[in-house]
Structures are given as C-alpha cells and as structure tokens.
Amino acid sequence: MAFIGNEEQTRELQDRFKYATLVLILGALILASRLAYLQILSGEQMRQYAEENRIKKVKIPAPRGMLLDRYRRPIVDNRPAFDVIATPQYLKESGRADEVLSRVASLLKVPVSDLKKKLSRAKGQASFLPVSLKENLTRDEVAELETWKLELPGISVEMAIQRTNLHGDVASHVLGYIGQVSPQELSKLNRGQTRKYNLDDVVGKSGLEKEFESDLRGVDGSELVEVDALGRSIQKRETSGRVLVQNREVPSIPGKNLILSIDQDLQDAAVRGFGDKTGGLIAIDPRNGEVLAMISRPSFDPTEFSRGIDSDIWRKLISDENKPLRDKAIQDHYMPGSTFKVITAIAGLEEGVIDENTTFNCTGSINLGNRVVHCHKKAGHGPVNVVKALTKSCDVFFYRLAQKLKSVNDIAKWAFHMGFGARTGIELAREATGLVPTEEWKQKRFGAPWSPGETLYVAIGQSFMLATTIQLANAYAALVNGGTLYRPHLLRAIESADGQILKEFPPQVLEKTSLQKKTIELVTQGLWGVVNDPGGTAHSQAIKGMEFAGKTGTVQVIQIRAEKIFAKCITLPYRNRHHGVFVGYAPIKNPSIAIAVVAEHACSGSMGAAPIAREVIKTYLQKYYPDLYSDSAIAERIRADQRTKNKSFEAPTPREVEE
Amino acid sequence: MTYTTIDHRPEEPFRPDSPGYEENFSWIKWVPLFLEVVLLAIGVFNLLSATAVEDKSMGLWKNQLVSIGLGVLATAVILIPHYSTFSRLAYTIYAGNIGLLLMVLAFGKTTLGAKRWISFGGLSLQPSELMKVSIVIFLAKYFERINVPGGFRLKDLMLPTLFVLIPVAMILVQPDLGTAMIICLVYGSMLLFQKINPRTLLILATVAGFAAPIVYTTGLKPYQRQRLISFIDPMSDPKGSGYNSIQSMIAVGSGQLTGKGYRKGTQSHLNFLPEHHTDFIFSVFSEEWGFAGCIGLLVLYVFFLSSGLSVAQQSNDKFAMLLSFGILSIFFWHLFINMGMVMGMLPIVGVPLPFMSYGGSAILTAMSGVAILLNIANKKYMF
C-alpha cells in the first residue's frame, strides 16, 4: 500500500523534530539572553539615555529691554515676525514636493526657483531641520498660507521675535543694531562675563544697543520640555491629556528698558526737515545736556540687521558714498565755518581786544601782506560792530579781530573752554574729537611755525579748525545757559521691565566757564539778528510770531580759485558743493533747546541747514511754548491742537515748561 | 530517479493506532488557537499604547480588530475543507499568488518608496505576505512525493529553488528584503528538515560564502547596504540609518526589569521610535513591560511554536508534516528576526512580529497559518 511508504517517511521525519525543538530552544535562549543584556545589565544606562532623549532643556529667551523716548513711547521694541519654513524631510515624504513648492511660490508671489535655491543651499544639513523660505511675511501672506496649510505638507509658518525699530531708519546710529554673536567675538564677550553668551544669542553691535548691552540683555530662562526624536516639542494636548513630566520652568528675566532723553516728535521733525539731504543733526537741552534729537542722514534700518542682514543690502550700505553707516552727528568732523565766529567773538570780548563799541569798516576785503582776503560779500558790509558782524556774518570784522588778538592760541583757549577739540563724552562710541589748531599743534604736526595769516582763517572757522556737530550744539548750549558746559547725554533713566526706575542720570558738568554776562549778551544779540534782523543771514527762516536765534555757516569743501568764489554753488558738481551749517537755539529768553545741523553739499547754511533746524525748533516751540507766541490767535490754535494730539501722552515734565 | 511517487491522500479518517496518541493529541489540538488568541489580545492591548499618540482621527487598533475579524473569517474558511484540499490546490494557490505579485509590479501602491500593496476597493493587500504561506503549501506539495535517501543533492534542488526564486525575485524588486529573506529562510529550513546531502550542503555553504560579497556590492540598494553598515556600527550615523537601531535598543533596555508601565513608554510615545506600531512593536512592549514581561511573551511564543511542532510531529502524512513545519518556520523566523532586529542583534529588515505588529496582511497571514495548523491537528475528528 502506498500509504506505508508515506508512513515510513513521516516516521523518519518525526525523528528530525528533536532538532527543530533544539533550534527553537536555542533561538529563544539567544533572544532571552539579549533581553537580559539590554534590560538587566545595561538597563540603567538605557533608561538614562531614554530620559535624556525625552526631556530637553529648552531656552526661553529673555525679551531684550526696550528703548523708550522721554515720554516712554517705545522706539525700539520686540515684535513678532512671521517666516515661512520648509522641512525637507516632510516635503520629501509627502511625495509631491514640486507641487507644494510651486503652490507656495504662487501664494507668496515669488519665483519657484528662488525657493528651490534656498532648499538646495540647505542640502548639507539634516533633512529634519527647517529651512526658511521667506522671512517677514505680510499679514496677508500668513493668512494665505494658513488657509492652505493642509495642502502644503512640510510647509509651516513660524513666529520669530524681531528687534524692531518702530521708526525705521530714524536715529539708527544712536539706537544701534543687534546681531547674532559671531564666533570671533564670543570669547571676547564672555571674558569675565557671568552670563555667558552662546553662538545663537544676539548682542548689541552698535549704538546704545551696544553701550547698554548688559542692561538691555535679560536673563534667559529655561524649560524642560518633552521632545520627540526630531527635537520637536510635544504639545500637552497631543499626549491625550497626560503630562509625563511636570514642566519645570525657570522663567526668563526681561532686560531693562532705557528711557532716553530723545523726544520722538523732534526726531520726526528733523527727518522731515532733512528730506533727502545728507548730514547730521543734534539738539541739546542747554540746561542739562540732555539730547532731545539726534539723527544722521542717510541712514539704515536696524530691523534689517536684527536677524542677519541680506548681503545685497549690506553691500549697498557699504558702497554708498554718502556713508549711511556713519553717524554724522558725532563721528564726522567738519570745518565749522561762520558758526565758529561766535567763539572768535567770545575770544575777542573776553580777551578785551574788542567791546560792543569796536567797529571795523568792511570794504569787502582786506590786504594781508601781498594777498587779498575777501569777505563773502563782495561789496562789503560797511562799518560793523560785533553784533552786526555776527548778524551779517561779516568776514572782514573777524579778520580784523583776529589780527588784534595776540595769537591763534587766544581763539583756541576759548574753543577748548566751549568744548571743541575734545570728545563731549556722549554715551556713544567712536566720537570724533575735532581739531582746534594752536601754534604748538602746528609746530608738532607740520614742523613749521604758525603764520599770522592762518589765524584769519581759523577766526572764520576754516582751514585747520574742525568740529563735530555735537560740539557745535554743545558749545552754543553752554553759551546760552550762562556758560556751563554739560556733558551731552542720551539716557534719562533705566527702568525695570515692570516700570520701576532703577537708575537716573543727573546732568554732568564738564566745565563752568568764566564767560561774562556782557559777552553772552552781545553774542546772543548778534545771533538773534541772524534770524530776526532783516539784514540777518538767516532772516528768510524766521518763524512768524515766534523768535529763535542762530548762526549760519557755509563751508567750502575744496579750494576754489578767487574768480570762482562767488560763482553759484549749485552749478558745481555735487561733491564739490559747500556744506551748509546752522547752529541755533530757542527760545530767546531762557533757551531750552540748542541745535546744530550740518547739511553736506547743501551749498549754504541759510538755505541748506537753517530750514532743517527751523523745522525742529518750530515743532519744539509749538509743543512746549505755545504761550510765547506773539500772536495770541496762533497760540490758542496750537494749544487746542496740542490738547487733542497729546491726549495719550503725559504732559511735558514741569522741568521743561518752567523757568 | 531514486525517489518514488506516492499517493498522499488519506483514504479514511485517522485511526488512532499509535500508543499514547490519544492523550497527547486530544488536549494539544486547540493549544495553538488558545495561544493565538492570547497573543492577539496582548497585541491589540499593546497597540492601544503604541498608537496612543498619533492616533488622533481613528484608532489604528480598530483597524487591527477589523483585520483580526477578517482573520477569524479566514480561519473558519480554512477549517472547513480537509487539509488535503490545499495539497490539491497547491499549484493553483502558488500561481494565483504569483499573479497577485505581478499585479503589484504592474499597478501597486507606492508607500514610503516601496511598491508592496494592491487595493481591492477599500482593502489593501500585501501579496508578498501571503506568498509566505503559499510557498510553504507549494513546497509541502512538491516535496511530498519526493524522497531522496541520504538527503537532497544539487540536482534535486534545481526545480524547487527555481520556483522559490521566482516570487523572491518579484518581492525583491518591490523592494521587500525582509519578506524575500523570510521565504528563503523558510525554504532552507524545510530543506534542512528533510535532510540535505552533507556534500551538497558543503558546496552550498561555500557558494553562499563567495556570493555574499557580490550580492552586497551589486544586489543591494544603497539604503539596504547602509542598514547593514549601521547594523555593524550603529553609532556611525546615530541620527541617520543607525538611528532606528539605537533608539530601539534604548527603548528595550530602558524597560529594565519591570518596565515603565503600560502607556508610559517614552521612546514610543515621544516619537523617538519610528514605525513603532509595525515592525518595532516589540520595543514598545518591552519598554513598558520590562524583562519580566518580555520573558513572559517569549515563553508564550515558545509554547505556541512547540505546540505547533507537536501538531506537525504527530500529523499522519508527509504533506501535513511539511506544511505545518513550514508554517511554524515562518513564525519562528519572524519572531527571531523581528526581536533580533528590535534588540539590535540583526540588521533592520521589514519583518513584522506575528500577532503583535500592526498590519492587516501580516495578521491575515499569521491567522491563516494557525488555521492550517488547526486543520491539520483536528481534521481526523471532524467529519
């Protein structure tokens, strides 16, 4: 029977089951011993690995302190910015990366090739790390992307905190910008620092952001969060209500706020006044040295720097011949031109070589040895005293005055007293010193003795004499406050994030000069005439119903041959045009604002720089002194206007409206 | 020809003619079913934990229950005919499964870069999974009528190897290295079980030794090669291809003696583990139940396999014996490779853990396999 053979074979095979059982037991033993090795022998270590996997210490970045104006209105703040990011891994897993990318491109209205370029640039990094496709999305773009979220796998909108200058490029040089700590500066920053920096931290790189870094920077907190293998934090609701770890959180401590002495209204007025002109402006309160306004044009937007600047924008900033990155209020020095005549007049009056009755006859030029030195007015000003000479900016008067002085050192002495030739000590770095020439200086510098003719040029603020805009403003401030030279400062106070004043900055006196009352009276009288006398050089800038004073200056940029001196500036190539300078103050009685403006290549002080100062002064007077208006109707209108406009802000502190 | 052709069909129901048989077989015949139910229950329970996190819309465990329901249906269907029906249909089943594999190649569904599924309406099927059982039926049928005293020689193996290599090649193209490997291992187990001529075995071993490096350089896809490299040195790329292996070992090890507790496994719940509901399901279990739980589970599997071996050993014809042995070797290799892979002893290949891993085709295959075992164990008493 065929069955027998089958049975024989099955019996034969039955014998082999003992081997099968052996293999089974062997296999089970191998698995069991591996289990024992992993769970018993290395269990503890593995448990530790698992814990480290699960709980990640995540930094809670501390909000950086704000920069506030004198009425605590934010100037620099931290604002949310929205970026669209792609996670290459998820894009790839979705299997329709191309489709998704072209969808995103059409939503953002950018070429799809741009997005692909950004993705391919990130090829080197792990594919689960996000790649930013576009930063600073508009509200509409965010809305669009969120709407189509479900159809865009691997694409998400992320919020980032962006250091934002609320007024764009206004006062960027003062406020400064922040940036990520670079590997080069890391060790320098952390030297002696208890709160260490990491590479992804931000740090102030210029301006007040840099100078007050330790105040603005908060203390980062930390949080233990559960993360998955991709390092993504797990939302509590996704673990179906179970919280595996109690979130242990060390809260961050926000940075301190800086309350500046800046009045943003004046800043805006200054920008308005400048238009597209190039130059610097600084306004100081003569009574205490507080900086009320300070701008430099052209400028840059620090917001663009805060999250890494685009290389194209950077290159443009660097190559711009108007040097937008330089602070023209403190970092550049210029010949002060006729604005320096104030110092020469002070020197003459204080050294006793002239008095109010001293008159010189201006014929349009004087002879100096075999050379003829011209006044800016060809026909001459006729007989002028010191007041008239300042009002009309008569060069000849000051030439004659210079000739009467013992040496250039008499001018230099008073220039130093008024703060020239030295840094003012404002809180910002890289301030220029300017230059006050003396006989010793020339000997040392050029190895040649001072020639008396050179004093004439110094007397009208030309040749070697160099001053920064801030020095001019501060010198005039010292003149009009009775002779006290304050250190200009930008900070009124530092407050904690919850508004507690932590530190105040009282005025600092640099020097109490021995200026006589009479001198101040005569000089300021001349400065009043500049604006308010029909013959004054800046009479065209007078404000109807409201008086202010100042001095114009026009500075030649290049040596011009005699016959060209009176040629129209506007016909010159832009780079050869004169700089316009104006230094002024207001009100006439008890001045509370001194202002200096340098307008590069603006041709003249009266038409180039004075209108800018006028705009700021006008804004200032309207805001703080409506009662001083001679026309009561105007005053009333301004008061009404102020009431509606300033409702949300506190009124000016008594310190400013009193006196 | 030295082998003889024999009639494999039993003429009548089994007569208990061997002494001691009755006591043995009467209790053991339902043991595989009992253990299957226990293991499936543990599997679903474990899956509830494993999928707790990503399970937002609809529970994967419900899908698993549906699969088990289908498995019960398949079990019932398989239990109706006498197992000799499979012998009769063996070649048809084989051909039909090859047809399904062809369909996968022609219009299969691509998921995660592999083309393994075909859909019928709403149901997706993985024909490569079913091929594991089909090939065992085929081989049982094929070898039933072949008897080579002294073991198989090379020429005896030519034809069956060809029939095995056809589906293996088709599955490798998908690519599904794990399944292809399982089929080869099952084939090898069945050959060894029936005895291979020692000289032939030596030749085969030598050839395999030489072929391995060639296959490694030319036959493997880059990612497969990477898996092998990272198996040898997982730390070579801890966030990349070695990542799964490391995270899985951490999961198993961190379970320690008693485990972290049900639903308290962090490795799986926090997504450190990839595929933790399918191929890496054992890591979820071991993380939460620890060494004690794992040994318990392992013992259950060993009981299941040994009860299956008893069924096989005491079956009354060669086809039934080879068929049940083949099916048991499928289970054994799945168990060994899957657990070995999860514990970092073996390279990562897509092999599910029977009864535990999520996946309809795998469940259906496993339950069908048990059903065939039950059929073999019980057929004499039914009808």
mmCIF file of N, CA, C and O in Angstrom, chain A residues 24-60:
data_model
loop_
_atom_site.group_PDB
_atom_site.id
_atom_site.type_symbol
_atom_site.label_atom_id
_atom_site.label_comp_id
_atom_site.label_asym_id
_atom_site.label_seq_id
_atom_site.Cartn_x
_atom_site.Cartn_y
_atom_site.Cartn_z
ATOM 1 N N LEU A 24 14.560 25.731 18.150
ATOM 2 C CA LEU A 24 13.595 26.649 18.775
ATOM 3 C C LEU A 24 14.094 27.102 20.143
ATOM 4 O O LEU A 24 14.101 28.300 20.459
ATOM 5 N N ILE A 25 14.554 26.131 20.946
ATOM 6 C CA ILE A 25 15.014 26.466 22.294
ATOM 7 C C ILE A 25 16.259 27.364 22.216
ATOM 8 O O ILE A 25 16.385 28.355 22.936
ATOM 9 N N LEU A 26 17.132 27.010 21.280
ATOM 10 C CA LEU A 26 18.358 27.805 21.095
ATOM 11 C C LEU A 26 18.013 29.250 20.730
ATOM 12 O O LEU A 26 18.543 30.211 21.307
ATOM 13 N N GLY A 27 17.102 29.380 19.782
ATOM 14 C CA GLY A 27 16.685 30.721 19.349
ATOM 15 C C GLY A 27 16.097 31.511 20.500
ATOM 16 O O GLY A 27 16.444 32.674 20.724
ATOM 17 N N ALA A 28 15.240 30.839 21.277
ATOM 18 C CA ALA A 28 14.600 31.517 22.411
ATOM 19 C C ALA A 28 15.644 31.933 23.426
ATOM 20 O O ALA A 28 15.568 33.027 24.012
ATOM 21 N N LEU A 29 16.656 31.078 23.630
ATOM 22 C CA LEU A 29 17.705 31.407 24.597
ATOM 23 C C LEU A 29 18.527 32.614 24.137
ATOM 24 O O LEU A 29 18.888 33.474 24.942
ATOM 25 N N ILE A 30 18.809 32.627 22.822
ATOM 26 C CA ILE A 30 19.567 33.769 22.293
ATOM 27 C C ILE A 30 18.785 35.056 22.557
ATOM 28 O O ILE A 30 19.327 36.043 23.062
ATOM 29 N N LEU A 31 17.490 35.023 22.230
ATOM 30 C CA LEU A 31 16.671 36.222 22.430
ATOM 31 C C LEU A 31 16.602 36.592 23.909
ATOM 32 O O LEU A 31 16.732 37.760 24.276
ATOM 33 N N ALA A 32 16.440 35.571 24.752
ATOM 34 C CA ALA A 32 16.312 35.840 26.186
ATOM 35 C C ALA A 32 17.602 36.437 26.739
ATOM 36 O O ALA A 32 17.567 37.365 27.552
ATOM 37 N N SER A 33 18.734 35.931 26.276
ATOM 38 C CA SER A 33 19.989 36.463 26.814
ATOM 39 C C SER A 33 20.223 37.888 26.327
ATOM 40 O O SER A 33 20.739 38.736 27.064
ATOM 41 N N ARG A 34 19.798 38.153 25.101
ATOM 42 C CA ARG A 34 19.928 39.539 24.614
ATOM 43 C C ARG A 34 19.028 40.476 25.440
ATOM 44 O O ARG A 34 19.419 41.581 25.785
ATOM 45 N N LEU A 35 17.848 39.959 25.737
ATOM 46 C CA LEU A 35 16.928 40.742 26.577
ATOM 47 C C LEU A 35 17.573 41.028 27.923
ATOM 48 O O LEU A 35 17.547 42.154 28.419
ATOM 49 N N ALA A 36 18.158 40.001 28.494
ATOM 50 C CA ALA A 36 18.790 40.159 29.805
ATOM 51 C C ALA A 36 19.924 41.166 29.708
ATOM 52 O O ALA A 36 20.074 42.033 30.568
ATOM 53 N N TYR A 37 20.695 41.076 28.637
ATOM 54 C CA TYR A 37 21.812 42.009 28.471
ATOM 55 C C TYR A 37 21.307 43.450 28.397
ATOM 56 O O TYR A 37 21.799 44.340 29.081
ATOM 57 N N LEU A 38 20.293 43.666 27.584
ATOM 58 C CA LEU A 38 19.807 45.043 27.383
ATOM 59 C C LEU A 38 19.066 45.566 28.605
ATOM 60 O O LEU A 38 19.274 46.701 29.018
ATOM 61 N N GLN A 39 18.215 44.707 29.160
ATOM 62 C CA GLN A 39 17.296 45.227 30.185
ATOM 63 C C GLN A 39 17.852 45.115 31.596
ATOM 64 O O GLN A 39 17.532 45.936 32.440
ATOM 65 N N ILE A 40 18.629 44.080 31.830
ATOM 66 C CA ILE A 40 19.144 43.915 33.191
ATOM 67 C C ILE A 40 20.545 44.529 33.301
ATOM 68 O O ILE A 40 20.793 45.400 34.132
ATOM 69 N N LEU A 41 21.431 44.100 32.408
ATOM 70 C CA LEU A 41 22.816 44.563 32.531
ATOM 71 C C LEU A 41 22.967 46.037 32.162
ATOM 72 O O LEU A 41 23.585 46.815 32.876
ATOM 73 N N SER A 42 22.391 46.421 31.007
ATOM 74 C CA SER A 42 22.566 47.825 30.616
ATOM 75 C C SER A 42 21.291 48.630 30.812
ATOM 76 O O SER A 42 21.160 49.728 30.302
ATOM 77 N N GLY A 43 20.365 48.054 31.547
ATOM 78 C CA GLY A 43 19.063 48.706 31.720
ATOM 79 C C GLY A 43 19.161 50.111 32.264
ATOM 80 O O GLY A 43 18.541 51.042 31.749
ATOM 81 N N GLU A 44 19.982 50.273 33.285
ATOM 82 C CA GLU A 44 20.087 51.574 33.931
ATOM 83 C C GLU A 44 20.578 52.644 32.959
ATOM 84 O O GLU A 44 20.031 53.749 32.869
ATOM 85 N N GLN A 45 21.613 52.244 32.231
ATOM 86 C CA GLN A 45 22.188 53.181 31.262
ATOM 87 C C GLN A 45 21.171 53.518 30.173
ATOM 88 O O GLN A 45 21.016 54.666 29.785
ATOM 89 N N MET A 46 20.488 52.500 29.725
ATOM 90 C CA MET A 46 19.493 52.700 28.669
ATOM 91 C C MET A 46 18.361 53.599 29.170
ATOM 92 O O MET A 46 17.856 54.438 28.444
ATOM 93 N N ARG A 47 17.991 53.407 30.415
ATOM 94 C CA ARG A 47 16.937 54.246 30.997
ATOM 95 C C ARG A 47 17.387 55.709 30.992
ATOM 96 O O ARG A 47 16.621 56.614 30.654
ATOM 97 N N GLN A 48 18.653 55.872 31.312
ATOM 98 C CA GLN A 48 19.196 57.237 31.338
ATOM 99 C C GLN A 48 19.179 57.845 29.934
ATOM 100 O O GLN A 48 18.796 58.995 29.738
ATOM 101 N N TYR A 49 19.582 57.041 28.951
ATOM 102 C CA TYR A 49 19.544 57.517 27.557
ATOM 103 C C TYR A 49 18.129 57.945 27.193
ATOM 104 O O TYR A 49 17.906 58.980 26.572
ATOM 105 N N ALA A 50 17.180 57.101 27.603
ATOM 106 C CA ALA A 50 15.783 57.378 27.255
ATOM 107 C C ALA A 50 15.327 58.682 27.888
ATOM 108 O O ALA A 50 14.623 59.485 27.274
ATOM 109 N N GLU A 51 15.742 58.898 29.134
ATOM 110 C CA GLU A 51 15.340 60.133 29.819
ATOM 111 C C GLU A 51 15.915 61.346 29.091
ATOM 112 O O GLU A 51 15.259 62.362 28.917
ATOM 113 N N GLU A 52 17.157 61.224 28.691
ATOM 114 C CA GLU A 52 17.791 62.347 28.002
ATOM 115 C C GLU A 52 17.131 62.624 26.670
ATOM 116 O O GLU A 52 17.043 63.743 26.219
ATOM 117 N N ASN A 53 16.700 61.538 26.064
ATOM 118 C CA ASN A 53 16.001 61.650 24.805
ATOM 119 C C ASN A 53 14.744 62.466 24.959
ATOM 120 O O ASN A 53 14.389 63.279 24.150
ATOM 121 N N ARG A 54 14.073 62.198 26.063
ATOM 122 C CA ARG A 54 12.706 62.637 26.208
ATOM 123 C C ARG A 54 12.624 64.084 26.671
ATOM 124 O O ARG A 54 11.821 64.866 26.221
ATOM 125 N N ILE A 55 13.491 64.377 27.638
ATOM 126 C CA ILE A 55 13.377 65.699 28.229
ATOM 127 C C ILE A 55 14.515 66.555 27.726
ATOM 128 O O ILE A 55 15.681 66.217 27.843
ATOM 129 N N LYS A 56 14.153 67.648 27.169
ATOM 130 C CA LYS A 56 15.164 68.519 26.590
ATOM 131 C C LYS A 56 15.049 69.864 27.298
ATOM 132 O O LYS A 56 13.964 70.344 27.576
ATOM 133 N N LYS A 57 16.201 70.398 27.582
ATOM 134 C CA LYS A 57 16.202 71.707 28.213
ATOM 135 C C LYS A 57 16.121 72.738 27.093
ATOM 136 O O LYS A 57 16.990 72.799 26.232
ATOM 137 N N VAL A 58 15.063 73.483 27.124
ATOM 138 C CA VAL A 58 14.862 74.455 26.060
ATOM 139 C C VAL A 58 15.024 75.855 26.637
ATOM 140 O O VAL A 58 14.524 76.159 27.715
ATOM 141 N N LYS A 59 15.749 76.665 25.909
ATOM 142 C CA LYS A 59 15.990 78.018 26.379
ATOM 143 C C LYS A 59 14.739 78.861 26.172
ATOM 144 O O LYS A 59 14.100 78.799 25.141
ATOM 145 N N ILE A 60 14.384 79.637 27.171
ATOM 146 C CA ILE A 60 13.336 80.642 26.986
ATOM 147 C C ILE A 60 14.068 81.963 26.853
ATOM 148 O O ILE A 60 14.581 82.486 27.834
#
